[in-house]
Amino acid sequence: MSDLLDDPREGANEPEFTVSEISSAVKRTIEGTFDHVRIRGEVGRVVHARSGHLYFDIKDDRSVLGCTAWKGQAARLTVMPEEGMEIIATGRLTTFPGQSKYQMNVQDVAVAGEGALMAMLEKRKKKLAAEGLFDLDRKQDIPFLPEVIGVVTSPTGAVIRDILHRLRDRFPRKVLIWPVAVQGERCAQEVARAIEGFNAFTDGGALPRPDLIIVARGGGSIEDLWGFNEEIVVRAASASNIPLISAVGHETDTTLIDFASDHRAPTPTAAAERAVPVRAELLARLEETESRRINAMRVALNYRGEKLRDLSRALPRKDALLGQSQQRLDLASARLPSALTARVSFGRSKLSQASGALRPSLLARSLQVAGERVDDRAKRLSPALARRTRTAQDDLSKTAARYNNIALAPQIERRKTDFSNLLARFTQAAKAQQTQHTNKLDALDRLRLTLGYTATLDRGYAVVRGADGTVLTRKKDAKSHATLEIEFADGTLRLGESGTTKASKTKATDDQGSLF
């Protein structure tokens, strides 16, 4: 009875898991144990997916950890990971069952130390400079007296009060304030949108387009000012069509927006001073210029008056200039009445001569001759038109007779006969050409059969192949095969199979030795 039962296998009573069950168990264990961790390391491969997700690696000298930040998490990151950057990532460990690997879901990224932050800043600066964003030929001139000034800063800090106070003291101007966060994760996005928004204003719109933009913030640590080092802010400042002044931090603070702006001010107050001149100084300069202009005009008038008086002394007196002309005028006016009388008399004489030739009888005779000529032309016109009409009708009848259907019928029949003959000749030529190509193809097929190896088999030859179907042309190659296949003209013979005797193998090999 014991022989009928299998011996129990060791561990057969242990539970069995599916792949999904064990993956879920591992996922729960890792996420429950490492639900919030901070990991320090160097950023390796960085991939920005089209979906908006961010994938990157954190590594040290011995290990690599894959990291993911979903679209919403990546948008909230204060520091965007770059290859070679040393960071501290905060998040939780999880697994990816599809590849049997664990990874970190990152919720925040911070630069590991000020030294690493400065190294990343220098690397980004070199990259943007290589693209030409800091070139001097891209910078625009700051307007001397802008009508509207756009200020990008926090609306609640002391910076905006200092700028407005300084503008009010120097030269009051219209100011548009675009409120933004000047530090934190929203800083870079809001500052870039503010610069692009001011540039999107159109002339004549609801809000006037600024003639100058000031981006300002008070002092702080490098972490506080980091939003103004982001690439999106630098590119927006460089692409601005409106001149831009950067006033970020104190005089010793330097951010990347300072290099991309058209002018860097050491402080927000200095930015306001650079934006507008001092109104009182301009008024004083205008008064001084006006006084100098009046004095210059007075001197110029005095000089020209003296020169005019000197020139007037050299001119002749008016009596000498006009005396001869007045005398000629008096002589002409004295001869004018007699000349008019003579002209009128001459005109009357010419009129009398012309009117003598214009008698009514002459006009009547001319009209009668012209009427007779018209009547004669009218009588000759009707017969001429009738003759012209009959001639045209005769020509039309002759032309219609030439194109009668009865006259065209023989030509049509002749053309049909010619077309039928041409079609018969074409059909005959096509059949002859087809026959010629068929005979040529049959000859080529016979030549193919003659030159093929099957015709050679009919002349007493054979083809030897190995067990793998390879054609063997040497005796030493045939000896290395345990099974041979010989093809004759009437069939195939296999040697070396289990049903073939050794003697028959040897005999077959000797008989066909000439083939090797």
PDB file of N, CA, C and O in Angstrom, residues 74-132:
ATOM      1  N   ALA A  74       6.375  67.728 -10.530  1.00  0.00           N
ATOM      2  CA  ALA A  74       7.486  68.386 -11.230  1.00  0.00           C
ATOM      3  C   ALA A  74       7.244  69.886 -11.365  1.00  0.00           C
ATOM      4  O   ALA A  74       8.191  70.677 -11.308  1.00  0.00           O
ATOM      5  N   ALA A  75       5.982  70.286 -11.540  1.00  0.00           N
ATOM      6  CA  ALA A  75       5.692  71.712 -11.673  1.00  0.00           C
ATOM      7  C   ALA A  75       5.914  72.466 -10.368  1.00  0.00           C
ATOM      8  O   ALA A  75       6.149  73.681 -10.377  1.00  0.00           O
ATOM      9  N   ARG A  76       5.849  71.769  -9.239  1.00  0.00           N
ATOM     10  CA  ARG A  76       6.010  72.427  -7.932  1.00  0.00           C
ATOM     11  C   ARG A  76       7.437  72.370  -7.398  1.00  0.00           C
ATOM     12  O   ARG A  76       7.696  72.888  -6.309  1.00  0.00           O
ATOM     13  N   LEU A  77       8.350  71.740  -8.111  1.00  0.00           N
ATOM     14  CA  LEU A  77       9.727  71.639  -7.632  1.00  0.00           C
ATOM     15  C   LEU A  77      10.389  73.014  -7.627  1.00  0.00           C
ATOM     16  O   LEU A  77      10.328  73.749  -8.613  1.00  0.00           O
ATOM     17  N   THR A  78      11.018  73.377  -6.533  1.00  0.00           N
ATOM     18  CA  THR A  78      11.720  74.661  -6.454  1.00  0.00           C
ATOM     19  C   THR A  78      13.037  74.632  -7.200  1.00  0.00           C
ATOM     20  O   THR A  78      13.511  75.651  -7.695  1.00  0.00           O
ATOM     21  N   VAL A  79      13.670  73.457  -7.279  1.00  0.00           N
ATOM     22  CA  VAL A  79      14.935  73.281  -8.000  1.00  0.00           C
ATOM     23  C   VAL A  79      14.735  72.158  -8.999  1.00  0.00           C
ATOM     24  O   VAL A  79      14.312  71.058  -8.635  1.00  0.00           O
ATOM     25  N   MET A  80      15.010  72.438 -10.273  1.00  0.00           N
ATOM     26  CA  MET A  80      14.880  71.424 -11.308  1.00  0.00           C
ATOM     27  C   MET A  80      16.195  70.648 -11.408  1.00  0.00           C
ATOM     28  O   MET A  80      17.256  71.242 -11.610  1.00  0.00           O
ATOM     29  N   PRO A  81      16.189  69.328 -11.242  1.00  0.00           N
ATOM     30  CA  PRO A  81      17.429  68.552 -11.275  1.00  0.00           C
ATOM     31  C   PRO A  81      18.134  68.681 -12.621  1.00  0.00           C
ATOM     32  O   PRO A  81      17.499  68.669 -13.670  1.00  0.00           O
ATOM     33  N   GLU A  82      19.448  68.813 -12.567  1.00  0.00           N
ATOM     34  CA  GLU A  82      20.287  68.838 -13.752  1.00  0.00           C
ATOM     35  C   GLU A  82      21.422  67.846 -13.566  1.00  0.00           C
ATOM     36  O   GLU A  82      21.879  67.615 -12.453  1.00  0.00           O
ATOM     37  N   GLU A  83      21.888  67.271 -14.663  1.00  0.00           N
ATOM     38  CA  GLU A  83      22.926  66.242 -14.594  1.00  0.00           C
ATOM     39  C   GLU A  83      24.188  66.813 -13.965  1.00  0.00           C
ATOM     40  O   GLU A  83      24.675  67.877 -14.339  1.00  0.00           O
ATOM     41  N   GLY A  84      24.732  66.069 -12.984  1.00  0.00           N
ATOM     42  CA  GLY A  84      25.925  66.489 -12.286  1.00  0.00           C
ATOM     43  C   GLY A  84      25.661  67.293 -11.029  1.00  0.00           C
ATOM     44  O   GLY A  84      26.578  67.571 -10.258  1.00  0.00           O
ATOM     45  N   MET A  85      24.405  67.692 -10.774  1.00  0.00           N
ATOM     46  CA  MET A  85      24.070  68.493  -9.605  1.00  0.00           C
ATOM     47  C   MET A  85      23.983  67.597  -8.368  1.00  0.00           C
ATOM     48  O   MET A  85      23.467  66.482  -8.416  1.00  0.00           O
ATOM     49  N   GLU A  86      24.490  68.085  -7.234  1.00  0.00           N
ATOM     50  CA  GLU A  86      24.361  67.359  -5.969  1.00  0.00           C
ATOM     51  C   GLU A  86      23.139  67.900  -5.242  1.00  0.00           C
ATOM     52  O   GLU A  86      23.047  69.100  -4.960  1.00  0.00           O
ATOM     53  N   ILE A  87      22.184  67.011  -4.953  1.00  0.00           N
ATOM     54  CA  ILE A  87      20.909  67.455  -4.408  1.00  0.00           C
ATOM     55  C   ILE A  87      20.531  66.620  -3.197  1.00  0.00           C
ATOM     56  O   ILE A  87      21.147  65.577  -2.907  1.00  0.00           O
ATOM     57  N   ILE A  88      19.511  67.083  -2.503  1.00  0.00           N
ATOM     58  CA  ILE A  88      18.840  66.321  -1.447  1.00  0.00           C
ATOM     59  C   ILE A  88      17.386  66.186  -1.890  1.00  0.00           C
ATOM     60  O   ILE A  88      16.656  67.178  -1.968  1.00  0.00           O
ATOM     61  N   ALA A  89      16.968  64.958  -2.190  1.00  0.00           N
ATOM     62  CA  ALA A  89      15.616  64.691  -2.662  1.00  0.00           C
ATOM     63  C   ALA A  89      14.762  64.189  -1.497  1.00  0.00           C
ATOM     64  O   ALA A  89      15.194  63.334  -0.719  1.00  0.00           O
ATOM     65  N   THR A  90      13.544  64.707  -1.408  1.00  0.00           N
ATOM     66  CA  THR A  90      12.604  64.309  -0.366  1.00  0.00           C
ATOM     67  C   THR A  90      11.410  63.634  -1.019  1.00  0.00           C
ATOM     68  O   THR A  90      10.861  64.158  -2.004  1.00  0.00           O
ATOM     69  N   GLY A  91      11.001  62.484  -0.473  1.00  0.00           N
ATOM     70  CA  GLY A  91       9.870  61.775  -1.038  1.00  0.00           C
ATOM     71  C   GLY A  91       9.676  60.440  -0.343  1.00  0.00           C
ATOM     72  O   GLY A  91      10.003  60.279   0.841  1.00  0.00           O
ATOM     73  N   ARG A  92       9.161  59.455  -1.076  1.00  0.00           N
ATOM     74  CA  ARG A  92       8.941  58.136  -0.503  1.00  0.00           C
ATOM     75  C   ARG A  92       9.356  57.085  -1.524  1.00  0.00           C
ATOM     76  O   ARG A  92       9.312  57.300  -2.734  1.00  0.00           O
ATOM     77  N   LEU A  93       9.786  55.929  -0.992  1.00  0.00           N
ATOM     78  CA  LEU A  93      10.181  54.820  -1.848  1.00  0.00           C
ATOM     79  C   LEU A  93       8.948  54.026  -2.248  1.00  0.00           C
ATOM     80  O   LEU A  93       8.017  53.844  -1.452  1.00  0.00           O
ATOM     81  N   THR A  94       8.951  53.559  -3.470  1.00  0.00           N
ATOM     82  CA  THR A  94       7.866  52.736  -3.975  1.00  0.00           C
ATOM     83  C   THR A  94       8.454  51.741  -4.967  1.00  0.00           C
ATOM     84  O   THR A  94       9.672  51.720  -5.169  1.00  0.00           O
ATOM     85  N   THR A  95       7.599  50.918  -5.551  1.00  0.00           N
ATOM     86  CA  THR A  95       8.077  49.913  -6.501  1.00  0.00           C
ATOM     87  C   THR A  95       7.369  50.084  -7.826  1.00  0.00           C
ATOM     88  O   THR A  95       6.297  50.695  -7.912  1.00  0.00           O
ATOM     89  N   PHE A  96       7.989  49.518  -8.848  1.00  0.00           N
ATOM     90  CA  PHE A  96       7.405  49.481 -10.187  1.00  0.00           C
ATOM     91  C   PHE A  96       7.327  48.019 -10.597  1.00  0.00           C
ATOM     92  O   PHE A  96       8.292  47.450 -11.096  1.00  0.00           O
ATOM     93  N   PRO A  97       6.186  47.337 -10.348  1.00  0.00           N
ATOM     94  CA  PRO A  97       6.104  45.888 -10.593  1.00  0.00           C
ATOM     95  C   PRO A  97       6.378  45.504 -12.034  1.00  0.00           C
ATOM     96  O   PRO A  97       6.815  44.384 -12.301  1.00  0.00           O
ATOM     97  N   GLY A  98       6.110  46.399 -12.980  1.00  0.00           N
ATOM     98  CA  GLY A  98       6.300  46.045 -14.381  1.00  0.00           C
ATOM     99  C   GLY A  98       7.740  45.703 -14.717  1.00  0.00           C
ATOM    100  O   GLY A  98       8.004  44.970 -15.678  1.00  0.00           O
ATOM    101  N   GLN A  99       8.710  46.217 -13.949  1.00  0.00           N
ATOM    102  CA  GLN A  99      10.118  45.919 -14.186  1.00  0.00           C
ATOM    103  C   GLN A  99      10.809  45.352 -12.956  1.00  0.00           C
ATOM    104  O   GLN A  99      12.030  45.250 -12.924  1.00  0.00           O
ATOM    105  N   SER A 100      10.043  45.002 -11.930  1.00  0.00           N
ATOM    106  CA  SER A 100      10.592  44.412 -10.697  1.00  0.00           C
ATOM    107  C   SER A 100      11.710  45.282 -10.142  1.00  0.00           C
ATOM    108  O   SER A 100      12.826  44.812  -9.875  1.00  0.00           O
ATOM    109  N   LYS A 101      11.441  46.570  -9.963  1.00  0.00           N
ATOM    110  CA  LYS A 101      12.449  47.486  -9.454  1.00  0.00           C
ATOM    111  C   LYS A 101      11.784  48.431  -8.458  1.00  0.00           C
ATOM    112  O   LYS A 101      10.564  48.630  -8.488  1.00  0.00           O
ATOM    113  N   TYR A 102      12.601  48.990  -7.595  1.00  0.00           N
ATOM    114  CA  TYR A 102      12.089  49.989  -6.665  1.00  0.00           C
ATOM    115  C   TYR A 102      12.634  51.351  -7.087  1.00  0.00           C
ATOM    116  O   TYR A 102      13.670  51.456  -7.750  1.00  0.00           O
ATOM    117  N   GLN A 103      11.909  52.395  -6.723  1.00  0.00           N
ATOM    118  CA  GLN A 103      12.274  53.747  -7.124  1.00  0.00           C
ATOM    119  C   GLN A 103      11.746  54.719  -6.076  1.00  0.00           C
ATOM    120  O   GLN A 103      11.014  54.342  -5.152  1.00  0.00           O
ATOM    121  N   MET A 104      12.102  55.990  -6.262  1.00  0.00           N
ATOM    122  CA  MET A 104      11.706  57.014  -5.310  1.00  0.00           C
ATOM    123  C   MET A 104      10.770  57.999  -5.994  1.00  0.00           C
ATOM    124  O   MET A 104      11.074  58.500  -7.074  1.00  0.00           O
ATOM    125  N   ASN A 105       9.629  58.247  -5.377  1.00  0.00           N
ATOM    126  CA  ASN A 105       8.719  59.272  -5.863  1.00  0.00           C
ATOM    127  C   ASN A 105       9.086  60.585  -5.155  1.00  0.00           C
ATOM    128  O   ASN A 105       8.908  60.721  -3.946  1.00  0.00           O
ATOM    129  N   VAL A 106       9.625  61.554  -5.926  1.00  0.00           N
ATOM    130  CA  VAL A 106      10.208  62.767  -5.359  1.00  0.00           C
ATOM    131  C   VAL A 106       9.142  63.843  -5.256  1.00  0.00           C
ATOM    132  O   VAL A 106       8.401  64.112  -6.211  1.00  0.00           O
ATOM    133  N   GLN A 107       9.068  64.471  -4.063  1.00  0.00           N
ATOM    134  CA  GLN A 107       8.130  65.555  -3.836  1.00  0.00           C
ATOM    135  C   GLN A 107       8.821  66.909  -3.730  1.00  0.00           C
ATOM    136  O   GLN A 107       8.190  67.946  -3.928  1.00  0.00           O
ATOM    137  N   ASP A 108      10.128  66.911  -3.419  1.00  0.00           N
ATOM    138  CA  ASP A 108      10.859  68.176  -3.300  1.00  0.00           C
ATOM    139  C   ASP A 108      12.326  67.902  -3.590  1.00  0.00           C
ATOM    140  O   ASP A 108      12.832  66.796  -3.322  1.00  0.00           O
ATOM    141  N   VAL A 109      13.004  68.903  -4.153  1.00  0.00           N
ATOM    142  CA  VAL A 109      14.430  68.806  -4.466  1.00  0.00           C
ATOM    143  C   VAL A 109      15.103  70.067  -3.951  1.00  0.00           C
ATOM    144  O   VAL A 109      14.630  71.177  -4.201  1.00  0.00           O
ATOM    145  N   ALA A 110      16.201  69.896  -3.232  1.00  0.00           N
ATOM    146  CA  ALA A 110      16.995  71.008  -2.728  1.00  0.00           C
ATOM    147  C   ALA A 110      18.455  70.758  -3.068  1.00  0.00           C
ATOM    148  O   ALA A 110      18.908  69.616  -3.137  1.00  0.00           O
ATOM    149  N   VAL A 111      19.178  71.842  -3.314  1.00  0.00           N
ATOM    150  CA  VAL A 111      20.603  71.712  -3.619  1.00  0.00           C
ATOM    151  C   VAL A 111      21.351  71.421  -2.336  1.00  0.00           C
ATOM    152  O   VAL A 111      21.097  72.027  -1.278  1.00  0.00           O
ATOM    153  N   ALA A 112      22.289  70.491  -2.406  1.00  0.00           N
ATOM    154  CA  ALA A 112      23.029  70.055  -1.217  1.00  0.00           C
ATOM    155  C   ALA A 112      24.171  71.014  -0.952  1.00  0.00           C
ATOM    156  O   ALA A 112      25.284  70.842  -1.457  1.00  0.00           O
ATOM    157  N   GLY A 113      23.916  72.086  -0.204  1.00  0.00           N
ATOM    158  CA  GLY A 113      24.983  72.990   0.193  1.00  0.00           C
ATOM    159  C   GLY A 113      25.130  74.157  -0.746  1.00  0.00           C
ATOM    160  O   GLY A 113      24.793  74.102  -1.916  1.00  0.00           O
ATOM    161  N   GLU A 114      25.654  75.281  -0.224  1.00  0.00           N
ATOM    162  CA  GLU A 114      25.823  76.487  -1.017  1.00  0.00           C
ATOM    163  C   GLU A 114      26.883  76.301  -2.085  1.00  0.00           C
ATOM    164  O   GLU A 114      26.800  76.868  -3.173  1.00  0.00           O
ATOM    165  N   GLY A 115      27.894  75.486  -1.812  1.00  0.00           N
ATOM    166  CA  GLY A 115      28.928  75.242  -2.814  1.00  0.00           C
ATOM    167  C   GLY A 115      28.370  74.578  -4.047  1.00  0.00           C
ATOM    168  O   GLY A 115      28.675  74.958  -5.181  1.00  0.00           O
ATOM    169  N   ALA A 116      27.534  73.580  -3.853  1.00  0.00           N
ATOM    170  CA  ALA A 116      26.907  72.921  -4.993  1.00  0.00           C
ATOM    171  C   ALA A 116      25.981  73.879  -5.730  1.00  0.00           C
ATOM    172  O   ALA A 116      25.875  73.845  -6.956  1.00  0.00           O
ATOM    173  N   LEU A 117      25.306  74.745  -4.982  1.00  0.00           N
ATOM    174  CA  LEU A 117      24.418  75.721  -5.611  1.00  0.00           C
ATOM    175  C   LEU A 117      25.208  76.693  -6.475  1.00  0.00           C
ATOM    176  O   LEU A 117      24.809  77.030  -7.588  1.00  0.00           O
ATOM    177  N   MET A 118      26.357  77.136  -5.983  1.00  0.00           N
ATOM    178  CA  MET A 118      27.186  78.045  -6.766  1.00  0.00           C
ATOM    179  C   MET A 118      27.753  77.347  -7.994  1.00  0.00           C
ATOM    180  O   MET A 118      27.882  77.953  -9.067  1.00  0.00           O
ATOM    181  N   ALA A 119      28.114  76.069  -7.853  1.00  0.00           N
ATOM    182  CA  ALA A 119      28.628  75.322  -9.001  1.00  0.00           C
ATOM    183  C   ALA A 119      27.551  75.193 -10.079  1.00  0.00           C
ATOM    184  O   ALA A 119      27.819  75.354 -11.284  1.00  0.00           O
ATOM    185  N   MET A 120      26.334  74.914  -9.650  1.00  0.00           N
ATOM    186  CA  MET A 120      25.239  74.819 -10.616  1.00  0.00           C
ATOM    187  C   MET A 120      24.968  76.175 -11.255  1.00  0.00           C
ATOM    188  O   MET A 120      24.701  76.278 -12.469  1.00  0.00           O
ATOM    189  N   LEU A 121      25.076  77.250 -10.457  1.00  0.00           N
ATOM    190  CA  LEU A 121      24.858  78.587 -10.993  1.00  0.00           C
ATOM    191  C   LEU A 121      25.914  78.925 -12.043  1.00  0.00           C
ATOM    192  O   LEU A 121      25.592  79.478 -13.109  1.00  0.00           O
ATOM    193  N   GLU A 122      27.159  78.582 -11.778  1.00  0.00           N
ATOM    194  CA  GLU A 122      28.220  78.861 -12.737  1.00  0.00           C
ATOM    195  C   GLU A 122      28.041  78.051 -14.013  1.00  0.00           C
ATOM    196  O   GLU A 122      28.252  78.540 -15.126  1.00  0.00           O
ATOM    197  N   LYS A 123      27.618  76.793 -13.876  1.00  0.00           N
ATOM    198  CA  LYS A 123      27.384  75.953 -15.045  1.00  0.00           C
ATOM    199  C   LYS A 123      26.248  76.512 -15.897  1.00  0.00           C
ATOM    200  O   LYS A 123      26.341  76.585 -17.129  1.00  0.00           O
ATOM    201  N   ARG A 124      25.165  76.952 -15.247  1.00  0.00           N
ATOM    202  CA  ARG A 124      24.041  77.517 -15.988  1.00  0.00           C
ATOM    203  C   ARG A 124      24.428  78.832 -16.642  1.00  0.00           C
ATOM    204  O   ARG A 124      24.016  79.126 -17.767  1.00  0.00           O
ATOM    205  N   LYS A 125      25.259  79.613 -15.964  1.00  0.00           N
ATOM    206  CA  LYS A 125      25.701  80.880 -16.526  1.00  0.00           C
ATOM    207  C   LYS A 125      26.504  80.657 -17.800  1.00  0.00           C
ATOM    208  O   LYS A 125      26.319  81.345 -18.812  1.00  0.00           O
ATOM    209  N   LYS A 126      27.406  79.677 -17.797  1.00  0.00           N
ATOM    210  CA  LYS A 126      28.208  79.384 -18.985  1.00  0.00           C
ATOM    211  C   LYS A 126      27.324  78.889 -20.129  1.00  0.00           C
ATOM    212  O   LYS A 126      27.533  79.263 -21.291  1.00  0.00           O
ATOM    213  N   LYS A 127      26.340  78.086 -19.809  1.00  0.00           N
ATOM    214  CA  LYS A 127      25.444  77.568 -20.838  1.00  0.00           C
ATOM    215  C   LYS A 127      24.664  78.685 -21.511  1.00  0.00           C
ATOM    216  O   LYS A 127      24.599  78.775 -22.750  1.00  0.00           O
ATOM    217  N   LEU A 128      24.078  79.589 -20.710  1.00  0.00           N
ATOM    218  CA  LEU A 128      23.276  80.671 -21.275  1.00  0.00           C
ATOM    219  C   LEU A 128      24.151  81.687 -22.001  1.00  0.00           C
ATOM    220  O   LEU A 128      23.740  82.269 -23.007  1.00  0.00           O
ATOM    221  N   ALA A 129      25.367  81.915 -21.483  1.00  0.00           N
ATOM    222  CA  ALA A 129      26.281  82.826 -22.171  1.00  0.00           C
ATOM    223  C   ALA A 129      26.685  82.269 -23.529  1.00  0.00           C
ATOM    224  O   ALA A 129      26.831  83.018 -24.498  1.00  0.00           O
ATOM    225  N   ALA A 130      26.860  80.941 -23.604  1.00  0.00           N
ATOM    226  CA  ALA A 130      27.217  80.323 -24.888  1.00  0.00           C
ATOM    227  C   ALA A 130      26.097  80.490 -25.910  1.00  0.00           C
ATOM    228  O   ALA A 130      26.356  80.533 -27.121  1.00  0.00           O
ATOM    229  N   GLU A 131      24.867  80.585 -25.460  1.00  0.00           N
ATOM    230  CA  GLU A 131      23.742  80.798 -26.372  1.00  0.00           C
ATOM    231  C   GLU A 131      23.616  82.255 -26.810  1.00  0.00           C
ATOM    232  O   GLU A 131      22.796  82.564 -27.661  1.00  0.00           O
ATOM    233  N   GLY A 132      24.416  83.146 -26.208  1.00  0.00           N
ATOM    234  CA  GLY A 132      24.379  84.552 -26.610  1.00  0.00           C
ATOM    235  C   GLY A 132      23.361  85.389 -25.879  1.00  0.00           C
ATOM    236  O   GLY A 132      23.101  86.523 -26.287  1.00  0.00           O
TER     237      GLY A 132
END
